[in-house]
């Protein structure tokens, strides 16, 4: 949100503001049941009253979109909407994607992490964002899916044993 608390983090308006004042932004990514990448730090989806109504990976895009708007403002945005904005308005900017690994019903499923990586690659290709995207993840499976390409930078994150993290990286 470009250090501006008027904007809610991991939303399209925050991304647009951040891109207008900085050379890049960082976004947290979640994955829906339909295979869409959504912006949010939490894996939980909330209604306008703040009630937890589910998790991104167990909800369809239509279900998420149904609760995305509160008081005329969208709270949930897709990563693709940010890539569209960057490609059209901020083509020289960069984006770092924090690939979240906490899920309600799955725990870094190999197939899910591969699908997420493939979705990121597809968006990078679709919006010609080569060399503009960095991903950070604690998922070896996600990063393995990216290892044979050169258009997306990668960073392995380890919050536990540093030696194990270095070995995994």
Short mmCIF file of N, CA and C in Angstrom, two decimals:
data_model
loop_
_atom_site.label_atom_id
_atom_site.label_comp_id
_atom_site.label_asym_id
_atom_site.label_seq_id
_atom_site.Cartn_x
_atom_site.Cartn_y
_atom_site.Cartn_z
N UNK A 1 0.83 -1.20 0.00
CA UNK A 1 0.00 0.00 0.00
C UNK A 1 0.86 1.26 0.00
N UNK A 2 2.13 1.12 -0.35
CA UNK A 2 3.00 2.29 -0.47
C UNK A 2 3.16 3.05 0.83
N UNK A 3 3.05 2.36 1.95
CA UNK A 3 3.16 2.95 3.29
C UNK A 3 2.05 3.96 3.57
N UNK A 4 0.93 3.84 2.86
CA UNK A 4 -0.19 4.74 3.05
C UNK A 4 -1.34 3.95 3.66
N UNK A 5 -1.65 4.22 4.91
CA UNK A 5 -2.67 3.45 5.63
C UNK A 5 -4.09 3.77 5.17
N UNK A 6 -4.23 4.70 4.22
CA UNK A 6 -5.55 4.94 3.62
C UNK A 6 -5.96 3.78 2.73
N UNK A 7 -5.00 2.93 2.37
CA UNK A 7 -5.27 1.81 1.48
C UNK A 7 -5.10 0.50 2.23
N UNK A 8 -6.01 -0.43 1.97
CA UNK A 8 -5.95 -1.76 2.58
C UNK A 8 -4.95 -2.60 1.79
N UNK A 9 -4.01 -3.21 2.49
CA UNK A 9 -3.01 -4.05 1.84
C UNK A 9 -3.67 -5.16 1.04
N UNK A 10 -2.97 -5.59 -0.01
CA UNK A 10 -3.41 -6.69 -0.87
C UNK A 10 -4.75 -6.41 -1.54
N UNK A 11 -4.91 -5.16 -1.97
CA UNK A 11 -6.06 -4.79 -2.78
C UNK A 11 -5.55 -4.07 -4.01
N UNK A 12 -6.38 -4.01 -5.03
CA UNK A 12 -5.99 -3.32 -6.26
C UNK A 12 -5.73 -1.83 -6.03
N UNK A 13 -6.57 -1.12 -5.26
CA UNK A 13 -6.25 0.29 -5.01
C UNK A 13 -4.91 0.49 -4.29
N UNK A 14 -4.58 -0.38 -3.35
CA UNK A 14 -3.29 -0.29 -2.66
C UNK A 14 -2.15 -0.56 -3.63
N UNK A 15 -2.32 -1.55 -4.49
CA UNK A 15 -1.30 -1.86 -5.49
C UNK A 15 -1.10 -0.67 -6.42
N UNK A 16 -2.20 -0.07 -6.86
CA UNK A 16 -2.09 1.08 -7.77
C UNK A 16 -1.39 2.25 -7.09
N UNK A 17 -1.73 2.51 -5.85
CA UNK A 17 -1.05 3.60 -5.14
C UNK A 17 0.44 3.26 -4.98
N UNK A 18 0.75 2.05 -4.53
CA UNK A 18 2.14 1.66 -4.35
C UNK A 18 2.93 1.79 -5.65
N UNK A 19 2.35 1.36 -6.74
CA UNK A 19 3.03 1.46 -8.04
C UNK A 19 3.23 2.91 -8.46
N UNK A 20 2.34 3.78 -8.02
CA UNK A 20 2.46 5.20 -8.42
C UNK A 20 3.57 5.92 -7.66
N UNK A 21 4.00 5.38 -6.52
CA UNK A 21 5.02 6.07 -5.72
C UNK A 21 6.31 5.28 -5.53
N UNK A 22 6.31 4.00 -5.91
CA UNK A 22 7.48 3.14 -5.74
C UNK A 22 7.77 2.42 -7.06
N UNK A 23 8.92 1.77 -7.14
CA UNK A 23 9.24 1.05 -8.37
C UNK A 23 8.74 -0.39 -8.36
N UNK A 24 8.10 -0.80 -7.28
CA UNK A 24 7.55 -2.15 -7.21
C UNK A 24 6.70 -2.34 -5.97
N UNK A 25 6.00 -3.46 -5.94
CA UNK A 25 5.10 -3.77 -4.83
C UNK A 25 5.25 -5.23 -4.44
N UNK A 26 4.71 -5.59 -3.29
CA UNK A 26 4.67 -6.97 -2.81
C UNK A 26 3.22 -7.31 -2.54
N UNK A 27 2.80 -8.49 -2.99
CA UNK A 27 1.42 -8.94 -2.79
C UNK A 27 1.42 -10.35 -2.23
N UNK A 28 0.49 -10.64 -1.34
CA UNK A 28 0.30 -11.98 -0.79
C UNK A 28 -0.74 -12.69 -1.66
N UNK A 29 -0.49 -13.96 -1.96
CA UNK A 29 -1.31 -14.68 -2.92
C UNK A 29 -1.98 -15.89 -2.28
N UNK A 30 -3.26 -16.05 -2.62
CA UNK A 30 -4.05 -17.23 -2.25
C UNK A 30 -4.57 -17.88 -3.53
N UNK A 31 -5.09 -19.09 -3.43
CA UNK A 31 -5.49 -19.88 -4.59
C UNK A 31 -6.89 -20.41 -4.38
N UNK A 32 -7.80 -20.12 -5.32
CA UNK A 32 -9.19 -20.55 -5.17
C UNK A 32 -9.39 -21.98 -5.69
N UNK A 33 -10.57 -22.51 -5.41
CA UNK A 33 -10.94 -23.83 -5.89
C UNK A 33 -10.92 -23.88 -7.42
N UNK A 34 -11.20 -22.75 -8.06
CA UNK A 34 -11.22 -22.67 -9.52
C UNK A 34 -9.83 -22.46 -10.13
N UNK A 35 -8.81 -22.32 -9.28
CA UNK A 35 -7.46 -22.16 -9.80
C UNK A 35 -7.08 -20.71 -10.08
N UNK A 36 -7.80 -19.78 -9.48
CA UNK A 36 -7.50 -18.36 -9.66
C UNK A 36 -6.63 -17.88 -8.50
N UNK A 37 -5.67 -17.03 -8.83
CA UNK A 37 -4.81 -16.43 -7.81
C UNK A 37 -5.47 -15.15 -7.32
N UNK A 38 -5.68 -15.07 -6.01
CA UNK A 38 -6.34 -13.93 -5.37
C UNK A 38 -5.35 -13.24 -4.44
N UNK A 39 -5.53 -11.95 -4.22
CA UNK A 39 -4.70 -11.19 -3.30
C UNK A 39 -5.29 -11.27 -1.90
N UNK A 40 -4.52 -11.75 -0.95
CA UNK A 40 -4.90 -11.69 0.46
C UNK A 40 -3.81 -12.33 1.29
N UNK A 41 -3.60 -11.80 2.47
CA UNK A 41 -2.62 -12.37 3.38
C UNK A 41 -3.19 -13.62 4.06
N UNK A 42 -4.44 -13.55 4.43
CA UNK A 42 -5.09 -14.65 5.14
C UNK A 42 -5.71 -15.63 4.16
N UNK A 43 -5.76 -16.89 4.52
CA UNK A 43 -6.45 -17.85 3.68
C UNK A 43 -7.96 -17.84 3.94
N UNK A 44 -8.39 -17.11 4.95
CA UNK A 44 -9.81 -17.02 5.29
C UNK A 44 -10.50 -15.94 4.47
N UNK A 45 -11.75 -16.22 4.10
CA UNK A 45 -12.59 -15.27 3.39
C UNK A 45 -13.68 -14.82 4.37
N UNK A 46 -13.89 -13.51 4.43
CA UNK A 46 -14.84 -12.95 5.38
C UNK A 46 -15.96 -12.24 4.64
N UNK A 47 -17.16 -12.24 5.26
CA UNK A 47 -18.25 -11.44 4.72
C UNK A 47 -18.13 -10.02 5.24
N UNK A 48 -19.07 -9.17 4.86
CA UNK A 48 -19.01 -7.75 5.25
C UNK A 48 -19.11 -7.53 6.76
N UNK A 49 -19.71 -8.47 7.46
CA UNK A 49 -19.84 -8.34 8.92
C UNK A 49 -18.60 -8.88 9.64
N UNK A 50 -17.62 -9.38 8.88
CA UNK A 50 -16.40 -9.90 9.50
C UNK A 50 -16.47 -11.37 9.87
N UNK A 51 -17.53 -12.05 9.44
CA UNK A 51 -17.67 -13.47 9.74
C UNK A 51 -16.85 -14.30 8.76
N UNK A 52 -16.13 -15.28 9.26
CA UNK A 52 -15.36 -16.18 8.42
C UNK A 52 -16.35 -17.10 7.72
N UNK A 53 -16.35 -17.05 6.39
CA UNK A 53 -17.31 -17.88 5.66
C UNK A 53 -16.64 -19.01 4.87
N UNK A 54 -15.33 -19.10 4.94
CA UNK A 54 -14.64 -20.17 4.23
C UNK A 54 -13.20 -19.82 3.98
N UNK A 55 -12.60 -20.60 3.13
CA UNK A 55 -11.19 -20.42 2.77
C UNK A 55 -11.09 -20.30 1.26
N UNK A 56 -10.10 -19.56 0.81
CA UNK A 56 -9.94 -19.38 -0.63
C UNK A 56 -9.92 -20.71 -1.37
N UNK A 57 -9.12 -21.67 -0.91
CA UNK A 57 -8.95 -22.89 -1.68
C UNK A 57 -10.17 -23.80 -1.66
N UNK A 58 -11.14 -23.52 -0.80
CA UNK A 58 -12.36 -24.33 -0.77
C UNK A 58 -13.55 -23.59 -1.36
N UNK A 59 -13.31 -22.37 -1.87
CA UNK A 59 -14.39 -21.57 -2.44
C UNK A 59 -14.16 -21.34 -3.93
N UNK A 60 -15.26 -21.26 -4.68
CA UNK A 60 -15.16 -20.95 -6.10
C UNK A 60 -14.95 -19.45 -6.27
N UNK A 61 -14.54 -19.06 -7.46
CA UNK A 61 -14.38 -17.64 -7.75
C UNK A 61 -15.70 -16.90 -7.59
N UNK A 62 -16.79 -17.52 -8.01
CA UNK A 62 -18.11 -16.89 -7.88
C UNK A 62 -18.47 -16.67 -6.41
N UNK A 63 -18.16 -17.63 -5.56
CA UNK A 63 -18.44 -17.48 -4.13
C UNK A 63 -17.61 -16.36 -3.51
N UNK A 64 -16.35 -16.26 -3.92
CA UNK A 64 -15.49 -15.19 -3.41
C UNK A 64 -15.99 -13.84 -3.91
N UNK A 65 -16.31 -13.77 -5.20
CA UNK A 65 -16.80 -12.52 -5.79
C UNK A 65 -18.10 -12.06 -5.14
N UNK A 66 -18.91 -13.01 -4.71
CA UNK A 66 -20.20 -12.70 -4.08
C UNK A 66 -20.03 -11.90 -2.79
N UNK A 67 -18.93 -12.13 -2.06
CA UNK A 67 -18.69 -11.43 -0.80
C UNK A 67 -17.57 -10.40 -0.91
N UNK A 68 -17.08 -10.19 -2.11
CA UNK A 68 -15.92 -9.31 -2.29
C UNK A 68 -16.25 -7.84 -2.08
N UNK A 69 -17.49 -7.45 -2.31
CA UNK A 69 -17.85 -6.04 -2.20
C UNK A 69 -18.58 -5.75 -0.89
N UNK A 70 -18.10 -4.74 -0.20
CA UNK A 70 -18.74 -4.25 1.03
C UNK A 70 -18.82 -2.74 0.96
N UNK A 71 -20.00 -2.21 1.15
CA UNK A 71 -20.21 -0.76 1.13
C UNK A 71 -19.63 -0.11 -0.12
N UNK A 72 -19.79 -0.79 -1.26
CA UNK A 72 -19.34 -0.24 -2.52
C UNK A 72 -17.86 -0.38 -2.81
N UNK A 73 -17.12 -1.04 -1.93
CA UNK A 73 -15.68 -1.23 -2.15
C UNK A 73 -15.35 -2.71 -2.28
N UNK A 74 -14.52 -3.03 -3.27
CA UNK A 74 -14.06 -4.41 -3.42
C UNK A 74 -12.92 -4.68 -2.45
N UNK A 75 -13.03 -5.80 -1.73
CA UNK A 75 -11.99 -6.19 -0.78
C UNK A 75 -11.11 -7.29 -1.33
N UNK A 76 -11.65 -8.08 -2.24
CA UNK A 76 -10.90 -9.20 -2.80
C UNK A 76 -10.68 -8.95 -4.30
N UNK A 77 -9.41 -9.04 -4.69
CA UNK A 77 -9.02 -8.79 -6.07
C UNK A 77 -8.15 -9.95 -6.55
N UNK A 78 -8.14 -10.16 -7.85
CA UNK A 78 -7.30 -11.20 -8.41
C UNK A 78 -5.91 -10.65 -8.71
N UNK A 79 -4.94 -11.55 -8.74
CA UNK A 79 -3.60 -11.16 -9.16
C UNK A 79 -3.63 -10.68 -10.60
N UNK A 80 -4.47 -11.28 -11.41
CA UNK A 80 -4.56 -10.85 -12.81
C UNK A 80 -4.94 -9.38 -12.93
N UNK A 81 -5.79 -8.88 -12.04
CA UNK A 81 -6.16 -7.46 -12.11
C UNK A 81 -4.95 -6.57 -11.87
N UNK A 82 -4.02 -7.00 -11.02
CA UNK A 82 -2.80 -6.23 -10.78
C UNK A 82 -1.88 -6.31 -12.00
N UNK A 83 -1.75 -7.50 -12.59
CA UNK A 83 -0.93 -7.64 -13.79
C UNK A 83 -1.48 -6.79 -14.93
N UNK A 84 -2.81 -6.77 -15.10
CA UNK A 84 -3.43 -5.92 -16.12
C UNK A 84 -3.04 -4.46 -15.90
N UNK A 85 -3.14 -4.00 -14.66
CA UNK A 85 -2.79 -2.63 -14.32
C UNK A 85 -1.32 -2.36 -14.61
N UNK A 86 -0.46 -3.25 -14.17
CA UNK A 86 0.97 -3.05 -14.38
C UNK A 86 1.31 -3.01 -15.87
N UNK A 87 0.74 -3.92 -16.64
CA UNK A 87 1.05 -3.97 -18.07
C UNK A 87 0.61 -2.71 -18.79
N UNK A 88 -0.52 -2.15 -18.38
CA UNK A 88 -1.03 -0.97 -19.09
C UNK A 88 -0.51 0.35 -18.54
N UNK A 89 -0.32 0.47 -17.23
CA UNK A 89 0.02 1.75 -16.63
C UNK A 89 1.43 1.83 -16.05
N UNK A 90 2.00 0.70 -15.65
CA UNK A 90 3.29 0.69 -14.95
C UNK A 90 4.20 -0.42 -15.51
N UNK A 91 4.47 -0.41 -16.81
CA UNK A 91 5.21 -1.52 -17.42
C UNK A 91 6.66 -1.67 -16.95
N UNK A 92 7.22 -0.65 -16.32
CA UNK A 92 8.60 -0.74 -15.84
C UNK A 92 8.69 -1.15 -14.38
N UNK A 93 7.56 -1.35 -13.74
CA UNK A 93 7.53 -1.68 -12.32
C UNK A 93 7.72 -3.18 -12.08
N UNK A 94 7.97 -3.51 -10.83
CA UNK A 94 8.22 -4.88 -10.41
C UNK A 94 7.18 -5.31 -9.38
N UNK A 95 7.02 -6.63 -9.25
CA UNK A 95 6.11 -7.17 -8.25
C UNK A 95 6.75 -8.40 -7.61
N UNK A 96 6.66 -8.47 -6.30
CA UNK A 96 7.10 -9.63 -5.54
C UNK A 96 5.85 -10.33 -5.02
N UNK A 97 5.76 -11.62 -5.25
CA UNK A 97 4.60 -12.40 -4.83
C UNK A 97 4.97 -13.30 -3.67
N UNK A 98 4.28 -13.13 -2.56
CA UNK A 98 4.46 -14.00 -1.40
C UNK A 98 3.46 -15.14 -1.54
N UNK A 99 3.97 -16.30 -1.90
CA UNK A 99 3.12 -17.46 -2.13
C UNK A 99 2.85 -18.11 -0.78
N UNK A 100 1.64 -17.96 -0.32
CA UNK A 100 1.27 -18.45 1.00
C UNK A 100 1.17 -19.96 1.04
N UNK A 101 1.52 -20.53 2.16
CA UNK A 101 1.51 -21.97 2.32
C UNK A 101 0.55 -22.45 3.39
N UNK A 102 -0.22 -21.55 4.00
CA UNK A 102 -1.17 -21.99 5.01
C UNK A 102 -2.54 -22.13 4.35
N UNK A 103 -3.14 -23.28 4.55
CA UNK A 103 -4.43 -23.56 3.94
C UNK A 103 -5.33 -24.23 4.96
N UNK A 104 -6.62 -24.11 4.75
CA UNK A 104 -7.58 -24.69 5.70
C UNK A 104 -7.65 -26.21 5.59
N UNK A 105 -7.66 -26.72 4.37
CA UNK A 105 -7.86 -28.15 4.20
C UNK A 105 -6.68 -28.87 3.59
N UNK A 106 -5.74 -28.14 2.99
CA UNK A 106 -4.56 -28.78 2.43
C UNK A 106 -3.33 -28.15 3.05
N UNK A 107 -2.25 -28.87 3.05
CA UNK A 107 -1.01 -28.35 3.62
C UNK A 107 0.09 -28.52 2.58
N UNK A 108 0.30 -27.45 1.79
CA UNK A 108 1.34 -27.46 0.76
C UNK A 108 1.26 -28.69 -0.13
N UNK A 109 0.05 -29.05 -0.54
CA UNK A 109 -0.14 -30.17 -1.45
C UNK A 109 0.75 -29.98 -2.68
N UNK A 110 1.47 -31.02 -3.04
CA UNK A 110 2.38 -30.96 -4.18
C UNK A 110 1.64 -30.50 -5.42
N UNK A 111 0.50 -31.09 -5.71
CA UNK A 111 -0.24 -30.73 -6.93
C UNK A 111 -0.76 -29.30 -6.88
N UNK A 112 -1.27 -28.88 -5.74
CA UNK A 112 -1.77 -27.51 -5.61
C UNK A 112 -0.64 -26.50 -5.81
N UNK A 113 0.50 -26.75 -5.23
CA UNK A 113 1.61 -25.83 -5.37
C UNK A 113 2.11 -25.78 -6.82
N UNK A 114 2.10 -26.92 -7.49
CA UNK A 114 2.46 -26.94 -8.92
C UNK A 114 1.47 -26.12 -9.73
N UNK A 115 0.19 -26.29 -9.44
CA UNK A 115 -0.84 -25.55 -10.16
C UNK A 115 -0.70 -24.05 -9.92
N UNK A 116 -0.38 -23.67 -8.70
CA UNK A 116 -0.18 -22.24 -8.41
C UNK A 116 1.00 -21.70 -9.21
N UNK A 117 2.08 -22.44 -9.26
CA UNK A 117 3.25 -22.01 -10.02
C UNK A 117 2.91 -21.88 -11.50
N UNK A 118 2.17 -22.84 -12.03
CA UNK A 118 1.78 -22.77 -13.43
C UNK A 118 0.87 -21.57 -13.70
N UNK A 119 0.01 -21.23 -12.73
CA UNK A 119 -0.87 -20.06 -12.88
C UNK A 119 -0.05 -18.77 -12.90
N UNK A 120 0.98 -18.70 -12.06
CA UNK A 120 1.85 -17.52 -12.07
C UNK A 120 2.58 -17.41 -13.41
N UNK A 121 3.13 -18.52 -13.88
CA UNK A 121 3.83 -18.52 -15.17
C UNK A 121 2.90 -18.08 -16.29
N UNK A 122 1.67 -18.58 -16.29
CA UNK A 122 0.71 -18.22 -17.33
C UNK A 122 0.43 -16.71 -17.32
N UNK A 123 0.28 -16.12 -16.13
CA UNK A 123 0.03 -14.68 -16.05
C UNK A 123 1.24 -13.87 -16.50
N UNK A 124 2.43 -14.32 -16.11
CA UNK A 124 3.66 -13.64 -16.54
C UNK A 124 3.75 -13.63 -18.06
N UNK A 125 3.45 -14.78 -18.67
CA UNK A 125 3.49 -14.87 -20.13
C UNK A 125 2.39 -14.03 -20.77
N UNK A 126 1.17 -14.11 -20.24
CA UNK A 126 0.03 -13.39 -20.81
C UNK A 126 0.26 -11.89 -20.82
N UNK A 127 0.85 -11.36 -19.75
CA UNK A 127 1.02 -9.90 -19.62
C UNK A 127 2.46 -9.45 -19.89
N UNK A 128 3.27 -10.34 -20.46
CA UNK A 128 4.64 -10.01 -20.85
C UNK A 128 5.40 -9.39 -19.68
N UNK A 129 5.38 -10.08 -18.55
CA UNK A 129 5.99 -9.58 -17.32
C UNK A 129 7.33 -10.26 -17.01
N UNK A 130 7.96 -10.83 -18.03
CA UNK A 130 9.24 -11.49 -17.83
C UNK A 130 10.23 -10.53 -17.17
N UNK A 131 10.95 -11.07 -16.20
CA UNK A 131 11.98 -10.32 -15.45
C UNK A 131 11.39 -9.20 -14.58
N UNK A 132 10.09 -9.19 -14.38
CA UNK A 132 9.44 -8.18 -13.53
C UNK A 132 8.82 -8.80 -12.28
N UNK A 133 8.90 -10.13 -12.16
CA UNK A 133 8.21 -10.84 -11.08
C UNK A 133 9.22 -11.65 -10.26
N UNK A 134 9.11 -11.51 -8.94
CA UNK A 134 9.87 -12.32 -8.00
C UNK A 134 8.85 -13.07 -7.15
N UNK A 135 9.10 -14.34 -6.91
CA UNK A 135 8.24 -15.09 -6.00
C UNK A 135 9.06 -15.51 -4.79
N UNK A 136 8.42 -15.45 -3.64
CA UNK A 136 9.03 -15.97 -2.42
C UNK A 136 8.08 -17.02 -1.87
N UNK A 137 8.64 -18.15 -1.48
CA UNK A 137 7.81 -19.24 -1.02
C UNK A 137 8.60 -20.17 -0.12
N UNK A 138 7.92 -20.79 0.80
CA UNK A 138 8.49 -21.84 1.62
C UNK A 138 8.18 -23.21 1.04
N UNK A 139 7.54 -23.23 -0.13
CA UNK A 139 7.16 -24.49 -0.76
C UNK A 139 8.19 -24.90 -1.80
N UNK A 140 8.88 -25.98 -1.52
CA UNK A 140 9.86 -26.52 -2.46
C UNK A 140 9.14 -26.93 -3.75
N UNK A 141 7.93 -27.50 -3.62
CA UNK A 141 7.18 -27.95 -4.79
C UNK A 141 6.87 -26.77 -5.72
N UNK A 142 6.48 -25.64 -5.14
CA UNK A 142 6.18 -24.46 -5.95
C UNK A 142 7.44 -24.03 -6.71
N UNK A 143 8.54 -23.92 -6.00
CA UNK A 143 9.77 -23.44 -6.61
C UNK A 143 10.35 -24.44 -7.62
N UNK A 144 10.16 -25.74 -7.38
CA UNK A 144 10.62 -26.74 -8.35
C UNK A 144 9.92 -26.56 -9.69
N UNK A 145 8.66 -26.18 -9.64
CA UNK A 145 7.90 -25.98 -10.87
C UNK A 145 8.47 -24.80 -11.69
N UNK A 146 9.14 -23.89 -11.02
CA UNK A 146 9.72 -22.72 -11.70
C UNK A 146 11.18 -22.91 -12.10
N UNK A 147 11.81 -23.99 -11.68
CA UNK A 147 13.26 -24.09 -11.80
C UNK A 147 13.78 -24.11 -13.23
N UNK A 148 12.99 -24.51 -14.21
CA UNK A 148 13.48 -24.58 -15.59
C UNK A 148 13.10 -23.38 -16.43
N UNK A 149 12.67 -22.32 -15.81
CA UNK A 149 12.35 -21.10 -16.55
C UNK A 149 13.22 -19.98 -16.01
N UNK A 150 13.35 -18.92 -16.78
CA UNK A 150 14.23 -17.82 -16.38
C UNK A 150 13.50 -16.49 -16.32
N UNK A 151 12.18 -16.49 -16.49
CA UNK A 151 11.46 -15.21 -16.52
C UNK A 151 10.99 -14.75 -15.16
N UNK A 152 11.02 -15.63 -14.14
CA UNK A 152 10.53 -15.30 -12.80
C UNK A 152 11.65 -15.56 -11.79
N UNK A 153 11.99 -14.54 -11.01
CA UNK A 153 12.98 -14.72 -9.95
C UNK A 153 12.39 -15.49 -8.79
N UNK A 154 13.21 -16.20 -8.05
CA UNK A 154 12.72 -17.05 -6.98
C UNK A 154 13.53 -16.88 -5.70
N UNK A 155 12.85 -17.03 -4.59
CA UNK A 155 13.49 -16.92 -3.29
C UNK A 155 12.83 -17.93 -2.36
N UNK A 156 13.62 -18.76 -1.69
CA UNK A 156 13.09 -19.73 -0.74
C UNK A 156 13.09 -19.10 0.65
N UNK A 157 11.96 -19.18 1.33
CA UNK A 157 11.81 -18.61 2.67
C UNK A 157 11.76 -19.74 3.69
N UNK A 158 12.55 -19.62 4.75
CA UNK A 158 12.56 -20.62 5.83
C UNK A 158 12.46 -19.90 7.16
N UNK A 159 11.45 -20.25 7.94
CA UNK A 159 11.28 -19.62 9.25
C UNK A 159 11.77 -20.50 10.39
N UNK A 160 12.20 -21.69 10.06
CA UNK A 160 12.66 -22.61 11.09
C UNK A 160 14.15 -22.79 11.05
N UNK A 161 14.58 -24.02 10.85
CA UNK A 161 15.99 -24.40 10.83
C UNK A 161 16.70 -23.78 9.62
N UNK A 162 17.65 -22.88 9.88
CA UNK A 162 18.36 -22.18 8.82
C UNK A 162 19.13 -23.15 7.94
N UNK A 163 19.79 -24.14 8.54
CA UNK A 163 20.55 -25.11 7.75
C UNK A 163 19.64 -25.89 6.80
N UNK A 164 18.47 -26.28 7.28
CA UNK A 164 17.51 -26.99 6.44
C UNK A 164 17.04 -26.06 5.32
N UNK A 165 16.79 -24.81 5.65
CA UNK A 165 16.37 -23.84 4.63
C UNK A 165 17.43 -23.65 3.55
N UNK A 166 18.69 -23.55 3.95
CA UNK A 166 19.77 -23.42 2.97
C UNK A 166 19.88 -24.66 2.09
N UNK A 167 19.71 -25.82 2.68
CA UNK A 167 19.77 -27.07 1.91
C UNK A 167 18.61 -27.12 0.90
N UNK A 168 17.43 -26.70 1.34
CA UNK A 168 16.27 -26.70 0.44
C UNK A 168 16.45 -25.69 -0.68
N UNK A 169 17.00 -24.52 -0.35
CA UNK A 169 17.20 -23.50 -1.37
C UNK A 169 18.20 -23.98 -2.41
#
